[in-house]
Short mmCIF file of C-alpha atoms in Angstrom, two decimals:
data_model
loop_
_atom_site.label_atom_id
_atom_site.label_comp_id
_atom_site.label_asym_id
_atom_site.label_seq_id
_atom_site.Cartn_x
_atom_site.Cartn_y
_atom_site.Cartn_z
CA UNK A 1 5.26 -8.15 16.81
CA UNK A 2 2.38 -7.66 14.35
CA UNK A 3 2.80 -9.86 11.32
CA UNK A 4 -0.35 -11.90 10.71
CA UNK A 5 -2.78 -11.08 7.94
CA UNK A 6 -6.11 -12.59 9.00
CA UNK A 7 -8.68 -13.09 6.22
CA UNK A 8 -12.27 -13.94 7.14
CA UNK A 9 -13.99 -15.58 4.14
CA UNK A 10 -16.87 -17.58 5.65
CA UNK A 11 -19.93 -16.64 7.68
CA UNK A 12 -19.01 -16.19 11.34
CA UNK A 13 -19.16 -13.89 14.32
CA UNK A 14 -16.11 -12.01 15.58
CA UNK A 15 -15.81 -10.75 19.12
CA UNK A 16 -13.22 -9.79 21.72
CA UNK A 17 -12.13 -11.83 24.72
CA UNK A 18 -9.01 -11.40 26.84
CA UNK A 19 -7.10 -9.50 24.11
CA UNK A 20 -7.92 -12.19 21.54
CA UNK A 21 -10.12 -11.97 18.48
CA UNK A 22 -12.55 -14.88 18.78
CA UNK A 23 -13.81 -16.33 15.49
CA UNK A 24 -17.06 -18.21 15.99
CA UNK A 25 -17.82 -20.13 12.81
CA UNK A 26 -17.79 -23.80 11.92
CA UNK A 27 -14.83 -23.97 14.28
CA UNK A 28 -13.91 -21.80 17.24
CA UNK A 29 -10.58 -20.03 16.76
CA UNK A 30 -8.64 -17.38 18.65
CA UNK A 31 -5.81 -15.08 17.59
CA UNK A 32 -4.04 -12.70 19.96
CA UNK A 33 -4.44 -9.11 18.78
CA UNK A 34 -0.73 -8.40 19.27
CA UNK A 35 0.01 -10.74 16.34
CA UNK A 36 -2.37 -9.14 13.84
CA UNK A 37 -1.32 -6.47 11.37
CA UNK A 38 -4.28 -6.66 8.98
CA UNK A 39 -7.80 -8.06 9.33
CA UNK A 40 -9.65 -8.48 6.04
CA UNK A 41 -13.40 -9.18 6.14
CA UNK A 42 -14.26 -10.79 2.79
CA UNK A 43 -17.77 -12.00 3.57
CA UNK A 44 -20.56 -9.43 3.96
CA UNK A 45 -22.43 -11.82 6.31
CA UNK A 46 -19.74 -11.58 9.00
CA UNK A 47 -20.84 -9.83 12.20
CA UNK A 48 -18.51 -8.00 14.58
CA UNK A 49 -18.97 -6.56 18.05
CA UNK A 50 -18.44 -2.87 18.73
CA UNK A 51 -16.00 -3.80 21.50
CA UNK A 52 -13.81 -5.63 19.00
CA UNK A 53 -13.90 -2.79 16.47
CA UNK A 54 -12.94 -0.28 19.15
CA UNK A 55 -10.00 -2.39 20.34
CA UNK A 56 -8.80 -2.96 16.77
CA UNK A 57 -8.76 0.82 16.27
CA UNK A 58 -6.88 1.40 19.52
CA UNK A 59 -4.22 -1.09 18.47
CA UNK A 60 -4.00 0.46 14.99
CA UNK A 61 -4.85 -2.87 13.33
CA UNK A 62 -5.85 -2.30 9.73
CA UNK A 63 -9.39 -3.57 9.06
CA UNK A 64 -10.42 -3.92 5.41
CA UNK A 65 -14.04 -4.55 4.45
CA UNK A 66 -14.93 -6.17 1.11
CA UNK A 67 -18.13 -5.81 -0.92
CA UNK A 68 -20.47 -8.53 -2.17
CA UNK A 69 -17.95 -9.36 -4.91
CA UNK A 70 -15.22 -9.79 -2.28
CA UNK A 71 -13.30 -6.77 -3.53
CA UNK A 72 -11.80 -4.29 -1.02
CA UNK A 73 -14.32 -1.51 -0.55
CA UNK A 74 -13.56 0.33 2.69
CA UNK A 75 -11.43 0.34 5.79
CA UNK A 76 -11.54 1.22 9.47
CA UNK A 77 -9.44 4.24 10.40
CA UNK A 78 -9.12 5.69 13.91
CA UNK A 79 -9.73 9.40 14.46
CA UNK A 80 -6.46 9.74 16.37
CA UNK A 81 -3.35 7.83 15.39
CA UNK A 82 -1.04 9.29 18.04
CA UNK A 83 -1.11 11.50 21.13
CA UNK A 84 0.01 14.58 19.18
CA UNK A 85 -2.32 14.31 16.18
CA UNK A 86 -3.32 17.98 16.34
CA UNK A 87 0.31 19.09 16.19
CA UNK A 88 0.94 16.67 13.30
CA UNK A 89 -1.99 18.19 11.40
CA UNK A 90 -0.58 21.71 11.79
CA UNK A 91 2.83 20.45 10.64
CA UNK A 92 1.38 18.61 7.65
CA UNK A 93 -0.63 21.63 6.51
CA UNK A 94 2.58 23.67 6.62
CA UNK A 95 4.76 21.26 4.66
CA UNK A 96 7.14 23.16 2.37
CA UNK A 97 6.12 23.05 -1.30
CA UNK A 98 9.72 23.07 -2.54
CA UNK A 99 10.58 20.09 -0.35
CA UNK A 100 7.38 18.35 -1.45
CA UNK A 101 8.41 18.77 -5.08
CA UNK A 102 11.80 17.19 -4.46
CA UNK A 103 10.38 14.36 -2.34
CA UNK A 104 7.77 13.57 -4.98
CA UNK A 105 10.49 13.53 -7.65
CA UNK A 106 12.49 11.01 -5.60
CA UNK A 107 9.39 8.84 -5.14
CA UNK A 108 8.76 8.89 -8.89
CA UNK A 109 12.40 8.05 -9.62
CA UNK A 110 12.27 5.06 -7.32
CA UNK A 111 9.01 3.84 -8.83
CA UNK A 112 10.48 4.02 -12.35
CA UNK A 113 13.63 2.30 -11.08
CA UNK A 114 11.54 -0.57 -9.69
CA UNK A 115 9.56 -0.80 -12.94
CA UNK A 116 12.77 -0.97 -14.96
CA UNK A 117 14.04 -3.70 -12.65
CA UNK A 118 10.91 -5.80 -13.23
CA UNK A 119 11.22 -5.36 -16.99
CA UNK A 120 14.83 -6.54 -16.76
CA UNK A 121 13.70 -9.67 -14.88
CA UNK A 122 11.51 -10.50 -17.87
CA UNK A 123 14.37 -9.74 -20.28
CA UNK A 124 12.66 -6.70 -21.71
CA UNK A 125 16.01 -4.94 -21.72
CA UNK A 126 15.33 -2.32 -24.38
CA UNK A 127 12.27 -1.00 -22.56
CA UNK A 128 14.09 -1.24 -19.21
CA UNK A 129 16.90 0.94 -20.55
CA UNK A 130 14.36 3.48 -21.81
CA UNK A 131 12.81 3.69 -18.33
CA UNK A 132 16.25 4.09 -16.76
CA UNK A 133 16.89 7.04 -19.08
CA UNK A 134 13.71 8.66 -17.77
CA UNK A 135 15.03 8.67 -14.20
CA UNK A 136 17.55 11.45 -14.85
CA UNK A 137 14.82 13.48 -16.58
CA UNK A 138 12.53 13.62 -13.54
CA UNK A 139 12.14 17.20 -12.30
CA UNK A 140 10.70 18.50 -8.99
CA UNK A 141 6.95 17.83 -8.84
CA UNK A 142 7.60 15.58 -11.90
CA UNK A 143 6.81 18.56 -14.08
CA UNK A 144 7.88 16.63 -17.21
CA UNK A 145 5.46 13.75 -16.36
CA UNK A 146 8.12 11.06 -16.60
CA UNK A 147 5.90 8.86 -14.41
CA UNK A 148 3.13 8.85 -17.02
CA UNK A 149 5.51 8.18 -19.91
CA UNK A 150 7.20 5.38 -17.98
CA UNK A 151 3.85 3.76 -17.14
CA UNK A 152 2.87 3.57 -20.80
CA UNK A 153 6.16 1.96 -21.83
CA UNK A 154 6.06 -0.36 -18.80
CA UNK A 155 2.57 -1.80 -19.25
CA UNK A 156 2.85 -2.03 -23.03
CA UNK A 157 6.08 -3.98 -22.62
CA UNK A 158 4.50 -6.40 -20.14
CA UNK A 159 1.09 -6.87 -21.76
CA UNK A 160 1.28 -5.66 -25.36
CA UNK A 161 0.64 -2.43 -27.24
CA UNK A 162 -3.15 -2.77 -27.02
CA UNK A 163 -3.11 -2.94 -23.23
CA UNK A 164 -4.61 -0.13 -21.14
CA UNK A 165 -5.11 0.12 -17.40
CA UNK A 166 -8.70 1.08 -18.23
CA UNK A 167 -9.41 -2.28 -19.87
CA UNK A 168 -11.66 -4.77 -18.10
CA UNK A 169 -9.55 -7.91 -17.89
CA UNK A 170 -8.21 -10.31 -15.30
CA UNK A 171 -4.75 -8.72 -15.07
CA UNK A 172 -6.22 -5.30 -14.32
CA UNK A 173 -8.71 -6.75 -11.85
CA UNK A 174 -5.88 -8.46 -9.96
CA UNK A 175 -3.71 -5.36 -9.98
CA UNK A 176 -6.58 -3.21 -8.75
CA UNK A 177 -7.26 -5.65 -5.92
CA UNK A 178 -3.60 -5.74 -4.92
CA UNK A 179 -3.25 -1.97 -5.11
CA UNK A 180 -6.30 -1.56 -2.84
CA UNK A 181 -4.74 -3.85 -0.24
CA UNK A 182 -1.44 -1.98 -0.55
CA UNK A 183 -3.14 1.41 -0.17
CA UNK A 184 -4.84 0.22 3.00
CA UNK A 185 -1.49 -0.77 4.46
CA UNK A 186 -0.13 2.71 3.77
CA UNK A 187 -3.20 4.40 5.23
CA UNK A 188 -2.66 2.36 8.38
CA UNK A 189 0.88 3.67 8.80
CA UNK A 190 -0.10 7.25 8.00
CA UNK A 191 -2.83 7.35 10.63
CA UNK A 192 -0.73 5.40 13.15
CA UNK A 193 1.94 8.10 12.86
CA UNK A 194 -0.66 10.80 13.50
CA UNK A 195 -0.90 12.22 9.97
CA UNK A 196 -3.91 12.69 7.73
CA UNK A 197 -4.50 10.62 4.60
CA UNK A 198 -6.42 13.41 2.88
CA UNK A 199 -3.48 15.82 2.58
CA UNK A 200 -1.06 14.58 -0.06
CA UNK A 201 2.37 15.64 -1.23
CA UNK A 202 1.42 15.47 -4.91
CA UNK A 203 -2.10 14.03 -5.16
CA UNK A 204 -4.73 16.62 -4.19
CA UNK A 205 -8.01 15.26 -5.54
CA UNK A 206 -10.89 16.73 -3.54
CA UNK A 207 -12.79 13.45 -3.83
CA UNK A 208 -9.88 11.20 -2.79
CA UNK A 209 -9.73 10.72 1.00
CA UNK A 210 -6.39 8.92 0.62
CA UNK A 211 -4.22 11.39 -1.29
CA UNK A 212 -1.17 10.87 0.92
CA UNK A 213 -1.45 7.08 0.75
CA UNK A 214 -1.74 7.35 -3.03
CA UNK A 215 1.53 9.33 -3.03
CA UNK A 216 3.53 7.08 -0.76
CA UNK A 217 2.54 3.71 -2.24
CA UNK A 218 3.83 4.44 -5.76
CA UNK A 219 7.26 2.72 -5.51
CA UNK A 220 5.57 -0.39 -4.08
CA UNK A 221 3.14 -0.96 -6.95
CA UNK A 222 5.67 -3.04 -8.97
CA UNK A 223 5.55 -5.68 -6.21
CA UNK A 224 1.86 -6.19 -6.94
CA UNK A 225 2.64 -6.19 -10.66
CA UNK A 226 5.25 -8.90 -10.11
CA UNK A 227 2.80 -11.03 -8.14
CA UNK A 228 0.21 -10.77 -10.92
CA UNK A 229 2.76 -11.67 -13.58
CA UNK A 230 3.93 -14.69 -11.60
CA UNK A 231 0.35 -15.90 -11.14
CA UNK A 232 -0.64 -15.37 -14.80
CA UNK A 233 -4.24 -15.51 -13.57
CA UNK A 234 -7.27 -16.59 -15.57
CA UNK A 235 -9.62 -15.20 -12.91
CA UNK A 236 -9.61 -13.15 -9.73
CA UNK A 237 -10.62 -15.88 -7.32
CA UNK A 238 -9.92 -16.72 -3.71
CA UNK A 239 -6.50 -18.22 -4.45
CA UNK A 240 -5.41 -15.17 -6.41
CA UNK A 241 -6.67 -12.79 -3.74
CA UNK A 242 -4.81 -14.64 -1.01
CA UNK A 243 -1.58 -14.46 -3.00
CA UNK A 244 -2.04 -10.72 -3.47
CA UNK A 245 -2.69 -10.18 0.24
CA UNK A 246 0.38 -12.26 1.07
CA UNK A 247 2.56 -9.72 -0.77
CA UNK A 248 2.49 -7.80 2.53
CA UNK A 249 4.50 -10.67 4.01
CA UNK A 250 7.14 -10.73 1.28
CA UNK A 251 10.65 -9.94 2.49
CA UNK A 252 12.48 -6.89 1.17
CA UNK A 253 15.68 -5.09 2.14
CA UNK A 254 15.46 -1.63 3.65
CA UNK A 255 18.16 0.11 5.66
CA UNK A 256 20.42 -2.88 4.86
CA UNK A 257 18.12 -5.27 6.75
CA UNK A 258 15.57 -7.87 5.70
CA UNK A 259 12.04 -6.89 6.68
CA UNK A 260 8.54 -8.08 5.96
CA UNK A 261 7.01 -5.67 3.48
CA UNK A 262 4.44 -4.49 6.00
CA UNK A 263 7.29 -3.42 8.31
CA UNK A 264 9.26 -1.91 5.44
CA UNK A 265 6.23 0.25 4.66
CA UNK A 266 6.38 1.62 8.21
CA UNK A 267 10.11 2.44 7.93
CA UNK A 268 9.64 4.07 4.55
CA UNK A 269 6.63 6.15 5.64
CA UNK A 270 8.45 7.44 8.71
CA UNK A 271 11.38 8.43 6.47
CA UNK A 272 9.04 10.44 4.23
CA UNK A 273 7.60 12.25 7.25
CA UNK A 274 11.12 12.98 8.52
CA UNK A 275 12.15 14.28 5.11
CA UNK A 276 9.14 16.60 4.90
CA UNK A 277 9.35 17.83 8.50
CA UNK A 278 13.08 18.59 8.39
CA UNK A 279 13.17 19.71 4.73
CA UNK A 280 15.86 17.09 4.12
CA UNK A 281 14.89 14.77 1.23
CA UNK A 282 18.08 12.79 1.83
CA UNK A 283 16.31 11.19 4.81
CA UNK A 284 14.16 9.12 2.42
CA UNK A 285 14.60 5.35 2.75
CA UNK A 286 13.46 3.09 -0.09
CA UNK A 287 13.43 -0.70 -0.14
CA UNK A 288 16.09 -2.37 -2.26
#
């Protein structure tokens, strides 16, 4: 079972031996690849062997590379996530627009529902009730932009009327870091299932290679927001980054069962693909 999130922060060499990742730094450590869900390379001085990178891709282990500021910058994605990738591409290109509109509306509703729940936890009941009223107003394709209106109310309630997601501050830096980690987890599941991250349900930015991941991750953003609020950070340092990465190991309920978030993402993504392929939005499964 893949569950470990391995973060490499110091200078070392990584190679492959007998299905283990071998970490050669100040100490010699080994981790079996079957246990790893995510490998994050924080230090730009880390070296890796091609054999290891190839095996990580084969096993669909998400590899995230950070820049010189230790912020997520890129990721390793395999060309082929499943044996029938070509068929999946044809199917994805042909996804029904009407179904896509309904699925996107359900995703937006669940995101707003999660945002309202977080506001309620912080006793911001008036704003939570306003967000709940938006849920019934969401139309297919979110043509009334309830998501945008909800976001403004949500962030202003949490951080004040002068707050903007465009501001350069610690809260935004932490959220951006957490969102990047979350997006990588979704891209992993999309490619592992044989689909293409470029072709979204709602997002269709020509310059965004992760349109589908950007779509699917929306209801999960409030988990990152909650982590940032609980930390109340004064900087985006190593401790804060580790806490944000550990969100992937939080437990949530999906399909009436407790699951690590990283496994819940897999269940949820597969439900979205089922909903789109069968034109049955009722197949969607959100975490509770």
